[in-house]
XYZ file of C-alpha atoms in Angstrom:
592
model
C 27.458 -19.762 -8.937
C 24.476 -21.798 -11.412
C 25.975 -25.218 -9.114
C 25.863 -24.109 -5.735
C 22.944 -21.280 -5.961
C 19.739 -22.821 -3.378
C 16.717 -23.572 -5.468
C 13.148 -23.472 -4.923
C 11.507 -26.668 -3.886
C 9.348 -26.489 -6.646
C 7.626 -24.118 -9.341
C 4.498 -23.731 -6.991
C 6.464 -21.993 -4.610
C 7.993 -19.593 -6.257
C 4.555 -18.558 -7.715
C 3.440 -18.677 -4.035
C 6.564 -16.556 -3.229
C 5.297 -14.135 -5.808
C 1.920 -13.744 -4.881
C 2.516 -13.346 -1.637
C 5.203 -10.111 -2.740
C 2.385 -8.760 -4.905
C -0.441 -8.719 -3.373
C -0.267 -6.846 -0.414
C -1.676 -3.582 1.213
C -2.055 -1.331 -1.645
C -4.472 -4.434 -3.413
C -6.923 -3.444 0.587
C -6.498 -0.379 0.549
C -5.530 1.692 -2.631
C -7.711 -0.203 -5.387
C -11.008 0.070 -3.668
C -10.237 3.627 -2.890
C -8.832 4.331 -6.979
C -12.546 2.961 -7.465
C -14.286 5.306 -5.666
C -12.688 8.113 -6.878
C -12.683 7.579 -10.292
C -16.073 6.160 -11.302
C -16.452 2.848 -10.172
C -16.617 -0.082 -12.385
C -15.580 2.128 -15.000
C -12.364 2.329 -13.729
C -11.555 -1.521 -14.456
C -11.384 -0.320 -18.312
C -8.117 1.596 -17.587
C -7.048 -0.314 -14.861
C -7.279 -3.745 -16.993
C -5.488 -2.007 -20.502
C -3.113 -1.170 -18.417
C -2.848 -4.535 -16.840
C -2.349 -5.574 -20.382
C 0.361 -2.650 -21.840
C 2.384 -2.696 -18.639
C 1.742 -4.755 -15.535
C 1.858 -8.103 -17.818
C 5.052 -7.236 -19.865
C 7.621 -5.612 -17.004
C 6.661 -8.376 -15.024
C 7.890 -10.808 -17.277
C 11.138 -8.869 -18.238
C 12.098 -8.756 -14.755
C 11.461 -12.026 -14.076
C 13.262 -13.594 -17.105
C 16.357 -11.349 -16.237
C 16.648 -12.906 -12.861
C 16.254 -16.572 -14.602
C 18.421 -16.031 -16.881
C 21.430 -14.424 -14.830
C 20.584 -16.502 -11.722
C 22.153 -13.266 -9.677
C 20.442 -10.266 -7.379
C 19.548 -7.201 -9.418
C 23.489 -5.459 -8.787
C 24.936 -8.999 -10.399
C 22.005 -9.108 -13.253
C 22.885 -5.451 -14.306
C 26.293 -5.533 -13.947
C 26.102 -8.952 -16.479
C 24.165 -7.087 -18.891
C 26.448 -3.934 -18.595
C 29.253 -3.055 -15.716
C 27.681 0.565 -16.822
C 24.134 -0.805 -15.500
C 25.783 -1.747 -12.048
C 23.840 1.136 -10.513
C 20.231 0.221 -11.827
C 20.805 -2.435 -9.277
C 22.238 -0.461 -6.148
C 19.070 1.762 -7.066
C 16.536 -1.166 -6.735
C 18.539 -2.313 -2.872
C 18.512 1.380 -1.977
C 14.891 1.851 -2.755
C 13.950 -1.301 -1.317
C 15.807 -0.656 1.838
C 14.051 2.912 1.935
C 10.402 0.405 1.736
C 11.397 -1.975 4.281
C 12.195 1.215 6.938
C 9.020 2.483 7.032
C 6.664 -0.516 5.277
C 7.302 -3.067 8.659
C 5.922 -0.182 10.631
C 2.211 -0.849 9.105
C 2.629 -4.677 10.497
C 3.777 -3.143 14.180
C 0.050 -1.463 13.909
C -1.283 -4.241 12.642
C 0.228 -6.201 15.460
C -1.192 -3.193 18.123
C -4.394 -3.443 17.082
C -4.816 -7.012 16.992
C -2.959 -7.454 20.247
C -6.100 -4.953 21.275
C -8.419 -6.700 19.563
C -9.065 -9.338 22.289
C -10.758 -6.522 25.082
C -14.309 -6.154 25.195
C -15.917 -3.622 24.414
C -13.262 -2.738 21.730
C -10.864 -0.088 23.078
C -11.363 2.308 19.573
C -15.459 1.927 20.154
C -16.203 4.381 23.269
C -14.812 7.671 24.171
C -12.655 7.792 27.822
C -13.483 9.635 30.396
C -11.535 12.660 31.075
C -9.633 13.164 33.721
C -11.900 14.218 36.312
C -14.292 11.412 35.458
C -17.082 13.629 34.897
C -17.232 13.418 30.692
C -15.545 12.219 28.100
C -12.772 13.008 26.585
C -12.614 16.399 24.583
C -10.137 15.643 21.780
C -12.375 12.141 21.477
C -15.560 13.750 21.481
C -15.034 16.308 18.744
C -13.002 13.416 16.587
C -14.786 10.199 16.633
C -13.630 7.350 19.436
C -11.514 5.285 16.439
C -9.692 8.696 15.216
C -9.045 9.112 19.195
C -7.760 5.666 19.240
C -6.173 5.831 15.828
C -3.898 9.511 16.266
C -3.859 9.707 20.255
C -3.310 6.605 21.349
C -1.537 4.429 19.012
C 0.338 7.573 17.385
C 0.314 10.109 20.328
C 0.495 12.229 16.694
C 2.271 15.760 18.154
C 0.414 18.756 16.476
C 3.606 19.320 13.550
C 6.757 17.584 12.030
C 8.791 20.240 14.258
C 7.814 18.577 17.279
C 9.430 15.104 17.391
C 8.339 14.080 20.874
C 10.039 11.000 23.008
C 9.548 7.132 20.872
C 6.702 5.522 22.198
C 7.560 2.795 23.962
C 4.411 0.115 22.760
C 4.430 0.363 19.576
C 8.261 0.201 19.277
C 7.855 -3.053 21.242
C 5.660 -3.674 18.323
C 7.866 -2.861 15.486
C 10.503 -5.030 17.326
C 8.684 -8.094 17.392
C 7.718 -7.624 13.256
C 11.399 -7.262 13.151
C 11.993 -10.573 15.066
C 9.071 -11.944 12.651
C 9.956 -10.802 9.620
C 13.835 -12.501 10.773
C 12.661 -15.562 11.275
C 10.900 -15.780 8.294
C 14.149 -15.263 6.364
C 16.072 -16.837 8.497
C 17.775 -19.685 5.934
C 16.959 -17.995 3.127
C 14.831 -19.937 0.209
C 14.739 -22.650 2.330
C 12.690 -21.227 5.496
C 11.041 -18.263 3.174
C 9.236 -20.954 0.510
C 7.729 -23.074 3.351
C 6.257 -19.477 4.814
C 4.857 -17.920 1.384
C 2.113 -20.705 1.328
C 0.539 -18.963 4.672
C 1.695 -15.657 3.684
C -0.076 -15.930 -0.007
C -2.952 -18.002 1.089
C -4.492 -17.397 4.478
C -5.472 -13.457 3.366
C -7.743 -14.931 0.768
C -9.850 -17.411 3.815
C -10.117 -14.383 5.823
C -11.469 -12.248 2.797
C -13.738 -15.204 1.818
C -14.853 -15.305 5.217
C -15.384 -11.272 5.027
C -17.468 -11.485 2.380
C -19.897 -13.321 3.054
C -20.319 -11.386 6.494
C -20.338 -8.460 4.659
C -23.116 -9.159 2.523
C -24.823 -9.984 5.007
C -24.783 -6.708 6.464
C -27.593 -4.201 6.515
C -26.657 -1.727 3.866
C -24.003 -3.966 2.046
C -25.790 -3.554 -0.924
C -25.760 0.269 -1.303
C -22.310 0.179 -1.433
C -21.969 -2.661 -4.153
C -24.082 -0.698 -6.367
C -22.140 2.584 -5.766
C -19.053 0.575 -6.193
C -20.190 -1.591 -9.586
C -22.384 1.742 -11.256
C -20.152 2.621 -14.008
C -19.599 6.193 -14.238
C -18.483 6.924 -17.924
C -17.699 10.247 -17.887
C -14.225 9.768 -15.667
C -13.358 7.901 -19.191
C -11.736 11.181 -20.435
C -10.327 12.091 -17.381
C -6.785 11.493 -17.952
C -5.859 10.806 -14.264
C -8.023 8.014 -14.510
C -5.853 6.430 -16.556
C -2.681 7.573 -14.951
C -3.748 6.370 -11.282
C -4.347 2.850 -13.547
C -1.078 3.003 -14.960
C 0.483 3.725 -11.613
C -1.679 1.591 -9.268
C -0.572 -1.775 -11.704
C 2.706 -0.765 -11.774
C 3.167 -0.539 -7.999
C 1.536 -3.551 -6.924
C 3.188 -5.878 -8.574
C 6.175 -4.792 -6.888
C 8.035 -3.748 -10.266
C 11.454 -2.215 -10.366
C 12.176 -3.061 -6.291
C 14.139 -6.252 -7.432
C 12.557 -8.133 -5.251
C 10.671 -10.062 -8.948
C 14.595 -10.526 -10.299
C 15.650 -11.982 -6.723
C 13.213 -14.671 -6.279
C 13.449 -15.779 -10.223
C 16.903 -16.110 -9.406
C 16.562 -19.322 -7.653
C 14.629 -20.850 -10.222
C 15.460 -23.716 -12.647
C 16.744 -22.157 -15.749
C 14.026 -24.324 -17.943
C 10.874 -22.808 -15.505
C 8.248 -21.526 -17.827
C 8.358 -18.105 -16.159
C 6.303 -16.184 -18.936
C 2.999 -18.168 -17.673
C 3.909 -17.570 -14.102
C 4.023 -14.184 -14.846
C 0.510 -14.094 -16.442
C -0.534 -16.333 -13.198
C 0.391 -13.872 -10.955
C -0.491 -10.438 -12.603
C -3.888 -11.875 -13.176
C -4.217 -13.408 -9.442
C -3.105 -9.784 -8.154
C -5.409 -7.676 -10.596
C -8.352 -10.221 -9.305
C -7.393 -10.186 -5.462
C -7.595 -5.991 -6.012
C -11.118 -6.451 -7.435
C -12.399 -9.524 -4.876
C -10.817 -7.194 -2.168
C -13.218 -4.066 -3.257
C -16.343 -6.215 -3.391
C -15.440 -7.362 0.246
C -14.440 -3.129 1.333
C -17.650 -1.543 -0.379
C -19.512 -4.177 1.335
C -18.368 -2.957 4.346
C -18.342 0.350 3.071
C -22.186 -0.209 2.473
C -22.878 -1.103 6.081
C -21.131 1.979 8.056
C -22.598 4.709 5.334
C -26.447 3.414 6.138
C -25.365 2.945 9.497
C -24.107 6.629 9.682
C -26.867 7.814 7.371
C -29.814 6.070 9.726
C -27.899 7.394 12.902
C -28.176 11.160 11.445
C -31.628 10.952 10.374
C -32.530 9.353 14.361
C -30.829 12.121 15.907
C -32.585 14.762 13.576
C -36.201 12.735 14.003
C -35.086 12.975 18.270
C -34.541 16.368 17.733
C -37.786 17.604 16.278
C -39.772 15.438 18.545
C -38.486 16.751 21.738
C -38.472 20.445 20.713
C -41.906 20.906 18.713
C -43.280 18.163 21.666
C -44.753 15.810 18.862
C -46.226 12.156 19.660
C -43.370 9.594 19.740
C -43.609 7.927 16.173
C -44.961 10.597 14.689
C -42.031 11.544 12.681
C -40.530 8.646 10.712
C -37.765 8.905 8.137
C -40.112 8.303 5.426
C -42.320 11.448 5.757
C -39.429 13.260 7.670
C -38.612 15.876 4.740
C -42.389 16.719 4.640
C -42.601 17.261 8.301
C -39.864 19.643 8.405
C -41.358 21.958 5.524
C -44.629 21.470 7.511
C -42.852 23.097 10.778
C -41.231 25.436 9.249
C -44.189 27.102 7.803
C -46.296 26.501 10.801
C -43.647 27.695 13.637
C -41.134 29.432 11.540
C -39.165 31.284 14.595
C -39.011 28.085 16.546
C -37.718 26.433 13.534
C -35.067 28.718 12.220
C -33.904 28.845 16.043
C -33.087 24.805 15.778
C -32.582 24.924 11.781
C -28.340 25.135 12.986
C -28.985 21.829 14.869
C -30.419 20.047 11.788
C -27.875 17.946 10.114
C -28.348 17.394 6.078
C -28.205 13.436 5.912
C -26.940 12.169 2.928
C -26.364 8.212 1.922
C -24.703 9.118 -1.263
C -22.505 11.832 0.971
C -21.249 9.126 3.182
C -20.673 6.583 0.142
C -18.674 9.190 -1.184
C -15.863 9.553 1.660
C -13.032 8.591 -0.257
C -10.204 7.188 2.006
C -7.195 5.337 1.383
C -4.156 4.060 3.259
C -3.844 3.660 6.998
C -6.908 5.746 7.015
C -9.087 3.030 5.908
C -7.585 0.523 7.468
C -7.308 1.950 10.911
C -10.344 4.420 10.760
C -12.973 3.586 8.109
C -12.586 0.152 9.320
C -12.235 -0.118 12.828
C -15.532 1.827 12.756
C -17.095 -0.566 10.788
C -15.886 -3.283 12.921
C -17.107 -1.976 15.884
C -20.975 -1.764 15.288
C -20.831 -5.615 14.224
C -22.019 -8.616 16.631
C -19.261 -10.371 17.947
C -16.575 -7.407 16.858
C -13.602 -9.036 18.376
C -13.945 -11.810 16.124
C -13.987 -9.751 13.227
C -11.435 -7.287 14.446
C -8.826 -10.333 15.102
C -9.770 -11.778 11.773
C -9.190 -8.565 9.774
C -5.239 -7.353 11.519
C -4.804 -11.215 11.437
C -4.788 -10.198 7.639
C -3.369 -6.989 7.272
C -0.410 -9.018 8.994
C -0.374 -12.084 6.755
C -0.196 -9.262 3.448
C 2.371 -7.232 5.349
C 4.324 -9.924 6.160
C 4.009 -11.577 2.798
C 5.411 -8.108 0.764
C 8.107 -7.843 3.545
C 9.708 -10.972 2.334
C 10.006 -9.837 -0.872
C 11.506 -6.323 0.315
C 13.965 -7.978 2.271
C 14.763 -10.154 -0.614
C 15.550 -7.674 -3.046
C 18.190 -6.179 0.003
C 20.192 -9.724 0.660
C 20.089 -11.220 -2.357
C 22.538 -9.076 -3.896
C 24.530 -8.772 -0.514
C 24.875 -12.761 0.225
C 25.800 -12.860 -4.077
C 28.619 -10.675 -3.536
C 31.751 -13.047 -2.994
C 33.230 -10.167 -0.694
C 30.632 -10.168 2.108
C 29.408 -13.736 1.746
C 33.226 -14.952 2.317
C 32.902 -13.438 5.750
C 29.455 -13.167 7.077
C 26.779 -16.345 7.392
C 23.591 -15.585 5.417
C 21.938 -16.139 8.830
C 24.603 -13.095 9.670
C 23.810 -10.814 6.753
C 19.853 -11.336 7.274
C 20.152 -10.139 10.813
C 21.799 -7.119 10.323
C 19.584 -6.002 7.864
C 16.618 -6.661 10.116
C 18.767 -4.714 12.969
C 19.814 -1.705 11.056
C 16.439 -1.454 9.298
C 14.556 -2.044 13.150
C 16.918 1.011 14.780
C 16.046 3.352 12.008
C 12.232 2.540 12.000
C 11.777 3.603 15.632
C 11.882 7.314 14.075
C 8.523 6.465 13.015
C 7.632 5.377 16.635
C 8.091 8.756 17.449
C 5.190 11.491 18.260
C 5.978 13.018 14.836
C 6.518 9.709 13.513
C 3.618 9.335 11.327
C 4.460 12.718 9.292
C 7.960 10.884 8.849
C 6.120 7.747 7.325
C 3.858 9.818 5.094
C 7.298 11.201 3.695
C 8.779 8.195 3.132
C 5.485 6.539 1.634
C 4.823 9.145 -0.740
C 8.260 10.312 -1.835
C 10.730 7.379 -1.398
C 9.883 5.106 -4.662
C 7.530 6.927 -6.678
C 9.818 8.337 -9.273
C 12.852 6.676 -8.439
C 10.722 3.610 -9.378
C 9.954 4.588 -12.678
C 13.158 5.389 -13.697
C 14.774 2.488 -12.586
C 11.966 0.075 -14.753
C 12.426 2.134 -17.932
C 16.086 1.685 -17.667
C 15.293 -1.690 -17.469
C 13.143 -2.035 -20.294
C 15.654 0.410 -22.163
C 18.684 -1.919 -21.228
C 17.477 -5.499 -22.090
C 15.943 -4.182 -25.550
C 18.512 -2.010 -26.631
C 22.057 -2.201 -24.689
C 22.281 -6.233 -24.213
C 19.717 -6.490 -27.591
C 16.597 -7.738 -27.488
C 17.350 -10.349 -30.320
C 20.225 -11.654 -27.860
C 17.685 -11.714 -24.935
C 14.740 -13.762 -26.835
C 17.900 -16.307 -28.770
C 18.812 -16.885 -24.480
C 14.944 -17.636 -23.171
C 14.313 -19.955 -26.245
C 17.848 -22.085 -25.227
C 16.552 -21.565 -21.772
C 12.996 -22.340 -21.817
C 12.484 -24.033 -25.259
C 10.266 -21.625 -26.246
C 10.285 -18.833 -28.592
C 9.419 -14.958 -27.822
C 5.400 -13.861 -29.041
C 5.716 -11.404 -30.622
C 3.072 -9.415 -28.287
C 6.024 -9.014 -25.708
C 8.232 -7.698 -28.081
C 5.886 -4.992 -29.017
C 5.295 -4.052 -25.030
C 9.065 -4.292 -24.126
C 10.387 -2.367 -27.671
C 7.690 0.595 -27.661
C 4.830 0.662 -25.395
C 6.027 0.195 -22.512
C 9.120 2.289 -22.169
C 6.661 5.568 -23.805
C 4.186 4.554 -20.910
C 6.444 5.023 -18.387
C 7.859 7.878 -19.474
C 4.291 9.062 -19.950
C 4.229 8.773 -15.997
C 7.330 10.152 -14.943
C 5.989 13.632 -17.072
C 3.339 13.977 -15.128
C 4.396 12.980 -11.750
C 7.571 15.536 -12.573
C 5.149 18.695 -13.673
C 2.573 17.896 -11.048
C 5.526 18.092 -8.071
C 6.578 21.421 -9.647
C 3.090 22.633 -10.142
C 2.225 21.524 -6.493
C 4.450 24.710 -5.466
C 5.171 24.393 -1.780
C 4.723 20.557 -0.741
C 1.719 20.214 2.049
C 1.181 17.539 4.840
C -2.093 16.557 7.179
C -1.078 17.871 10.712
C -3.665 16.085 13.454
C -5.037 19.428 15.126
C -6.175 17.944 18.760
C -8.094 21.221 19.784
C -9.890 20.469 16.833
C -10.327 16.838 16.679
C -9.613 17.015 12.364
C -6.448 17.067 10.347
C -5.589 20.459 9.220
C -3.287 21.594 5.850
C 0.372 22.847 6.915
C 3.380 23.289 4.677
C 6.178 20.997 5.223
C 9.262 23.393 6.967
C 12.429 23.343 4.816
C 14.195 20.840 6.422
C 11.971 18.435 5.229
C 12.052 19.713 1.710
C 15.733 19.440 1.693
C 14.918 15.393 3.494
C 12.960 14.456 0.320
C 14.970 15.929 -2.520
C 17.700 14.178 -0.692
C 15.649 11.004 -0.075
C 14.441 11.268 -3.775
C 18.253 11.868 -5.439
C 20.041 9.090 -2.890
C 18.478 6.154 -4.955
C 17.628 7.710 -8.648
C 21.419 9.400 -9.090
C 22.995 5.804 -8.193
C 22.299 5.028 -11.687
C 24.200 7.822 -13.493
C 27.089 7.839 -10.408
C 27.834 4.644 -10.402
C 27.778 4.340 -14.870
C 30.266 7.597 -14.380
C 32.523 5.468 -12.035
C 32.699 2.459 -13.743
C 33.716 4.852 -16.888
C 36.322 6.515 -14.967
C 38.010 3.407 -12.795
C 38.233 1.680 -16.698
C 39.723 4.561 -17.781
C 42.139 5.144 -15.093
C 42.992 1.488 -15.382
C 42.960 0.662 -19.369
C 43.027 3.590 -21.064
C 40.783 4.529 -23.738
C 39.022 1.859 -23.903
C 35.445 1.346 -22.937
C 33.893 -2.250 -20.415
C 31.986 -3.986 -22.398
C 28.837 -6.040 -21.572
């Protein structure tokens, strides 16, 4: 297998190939949000010990196991143990769950920028209804990028019940990622390394190029400073620290096998313990540049809001009390409304509904994460900026280039073991074996295509990997230190690399990091069972806002299904390998 295995051109792209698997949406979208919630710049104390205690350390293990057994994560498991066989099919089941529903983000990405090129924008006015003499009802009591956002990208129906007919443009959409993301595969190593130096490196011009518009943006710097004011006191709030834990561990893509795949085709001598500093450092940085550039932006459409509220406040006083244009300003306009109140206090308590409270630090505040902010918070942002389309192209230009980038990895960790095994690569062409992953993966995506399709993706986005995830890493961590020996593992990196193991990464494999994790799975296990009934965000059109409904129990019986189909492969498949050895030798046990 070591002669004929395809190799990386060089080192550089296989950190390239990394990068571009890390950092991805949740590095846009998650971190900035994480911030917000839980104290701003205080949150990098958590977030970087963690960094430190996990992110660094599982990154390396998995990275070294796929050097060292030059195999997919089934072969690498089943080296270390035919018992750990199933750690592996966990990892392709998991990742196959990701790819589903993740290439869906990139056929909205590839809507919006496909819409991107109209003037005015088609998510910054309201339609007309239908007999032309208003605008639309759901879009006027939502906003005109929520309208755009849930009616007509989604055409969201008003529960999971209702499934609705696919929608025919954005499965055209999800198609053509398919036929992208295929492409990019296409030959393996040899096609994917030559497209990870786009992937990797053109989201970093366009968030360059973001920030300097964005601080040049009126308002920009309110949210910087509610972004960078430290606020010590979420310190001792242990979900701080959890969300830290959790948000390191899933960006770096940990536990997918995706990490063991691409080491695979590296040189056995590659010095993979400083390309694993490299690119947990590059990621944890990206996260952070990418919040500057989002509060920025965040900055700009709070004072925008907030000086749009206190207009149509100071409009609303001077037309009813009849005062002088000018005469109310939104410096003295708190003392002018105690000053009417007192002097026409019936007139004033018949308008006082009509009076919104403005509040900056209300609208810097919002917290929202996911496709929320990046079809919502900032389309709207997008559209009150000069030349929008520009900005709008440049933006789902890289949402694409990040999707695209953690695609190849997810697909990686799927064929990788499939084109290892001697069984399907004896019949099928990798070319073969890439394209009906990308086929079977493309017909079960168009569920999410559907009216209730978003409600579908929220399912598999929040319930697919999250636990399954952490118990595949700390069996992992718990296999290479204490079933194949750690001892063993550090005597084969020294003959491999030449180098010897610190003893800082013996500490974090040995201890630390297995308690950490299992730290994590506690909590994510006692807060699903002190949830009680799981809850989803219906899209209530009459109302033009998401409302609270239970999920029905079909869909609680979908994700305890969806959650058991990729954690039990590890015990199943240990219990089969125990019983086929028994059936077939006896008493005796496989050995590693």
């Amino acid at each position: 297998m070591e002669k004929t295995r395809p190799l990386w051109a060089n080192p550089l792209q296989f950190v390239f190939a990394c990068i571009s698997y890390a950092v991805g949406l949740g590095n846009v979208w998650r971190f900035p949000y994480l911030c917000q919630m839980y104290g701003g710049g205080s949150f990098l104390v958590p977030y970087i010990i963690m960094l430190i205690v996990e992110g660094m350390p599982l990154l390396y293990l998995e990275l070294a196991v796929g050097q060292r057994m030059r195999q997919g994560s089934i072969g690498a498991w089943r080296t270390i143990s035919p018992y750990l066989r199933g750690v592996g099919v966990a990892s392709v089941v998991v990742s196959f769950f990701l790819s589903m529903y993740y290439n869906v983000i990139n056929a909205w990405a590839f809507w919006y920028l496909f819409h991107s090129f109209q003037d005015p924008l088609p998510w910054s006015v309201c339609p007309l209804n239908g007999n032309r003499t208003g605008y639309d009802e759901e879009c006027e009591k939502a906003s005109s990028t929520q309208y755009f956002w849930y009616r007509k990208t989604l055409n969201i129906s008003p529960s999971i019940q209702e499934n609705g007919s696919v929608q025919w443009e954005p499965a055209l959409c999800l198609i053509l990622a398919w036929l992208v993301v295929y492409l990019c595969i296409l030959r393996g190593t040899e096609s994917t390394g030559k497209v990870v130096y786009f992937t990797a490196s053109l989201p970093y011009c366009v968030l360059i190029i973001y920030l300097v518009r964005g601080l040049t943006l009126h308002g920009a710097t309110n949210g910087l400073l509610y972004m960078f004011t430290p606020k010590l006191e979420q310190l001792a709030n242990p979900k701080a620290w959890i969300n830290a834990a959790t948000q390191i561990f899933f960006s770096l893509g940990l536990g997918f096998g995706s990490l063991i795949a691409f080491a695979s085709y590296n040189e056995p001598s590659n010095n993979c313990q400083k390309h694993a500093i490299i690119v947990s450092l590059i990621n944890s940085c990206t996260s952070i540049f990418a919040s500057i550039v989002t509060f920025s932006i965040y900055g700009f459409k709070a004072t925008f809001n907030y000086e749009n509220c206190l207009n149509k406040v100071i409009l609303l006083l001077t037309n009813t009390f009849d005062l002088e244009d000018g005469f109310v300003t939104t410096n003295n306009l708190e003392q002018v409304k105690i000053d009417l109140a007192s002097a026409y206090p019936d007139k004033y308590s018949e308008v006082f509904p009509q009076i919104k409270n403005c509040s900056l630090e209300s609208e810097l505040s919002t917290a929202v994460q996911g496709t929320g902010l990046a079809f919502i918070v900032y389309t709207e942002a997008i559209k009150n900026m000069e030349v929008s389309q520009l900005w709008s192209v440049l933006y789902f230009f890289m949402l694409l280039m990040l999707g695209i980038g953690s695609m190849l990895g997810n697909t990686a960790a799927i064929l990788t073991p499939l084109t290892d095994s001697k069984v399907i690569s004896s019949h099928l062409p990798k070319e073969a074996i890439a394209g009906l992953v990308c086929l079977i993966n493309c017909a079960v995506g168009m569920v999410f295509t559907m009216e209730s399709g978003n409600y579908w993706f929220d399912i598999f986005n929040d319930y697919a990997a999250t636990l399954s995830l952490l118990l595949i890493v700390l069996v992992e961590t718990v296999a290479v230190c204490y079933v194949y020996g750690l001892r063993r593992f550090e005597s084969d990196l020294q003959s491999m690399t030449g180098r010897s193991l610190n003893w800082y990464w013996k500490i974090m494999w040995a201890g630390v990091s297995p308690l950490l994790i299992i730290s994590l799975l506690i909590f994510y296990l006692s807060d699903y069972i002190l949830t009680g009934t799981l809850q989803y965000q219906a899209w209530d059109a009459s109302q033009g806002q998401l409302v609270t409904k239970d999920y029905p129990t079909y869909a609680l019986a979908f994700i305890g299904l969806l959650v058991a189909s990729s954690t039990m492969c590890i015990p199943l498949v240990a219990l089969g390998t125990f019983v086929l050895h028994r059936l077939k030798h006896g008493d005796t046990a496989p050995v590693a």
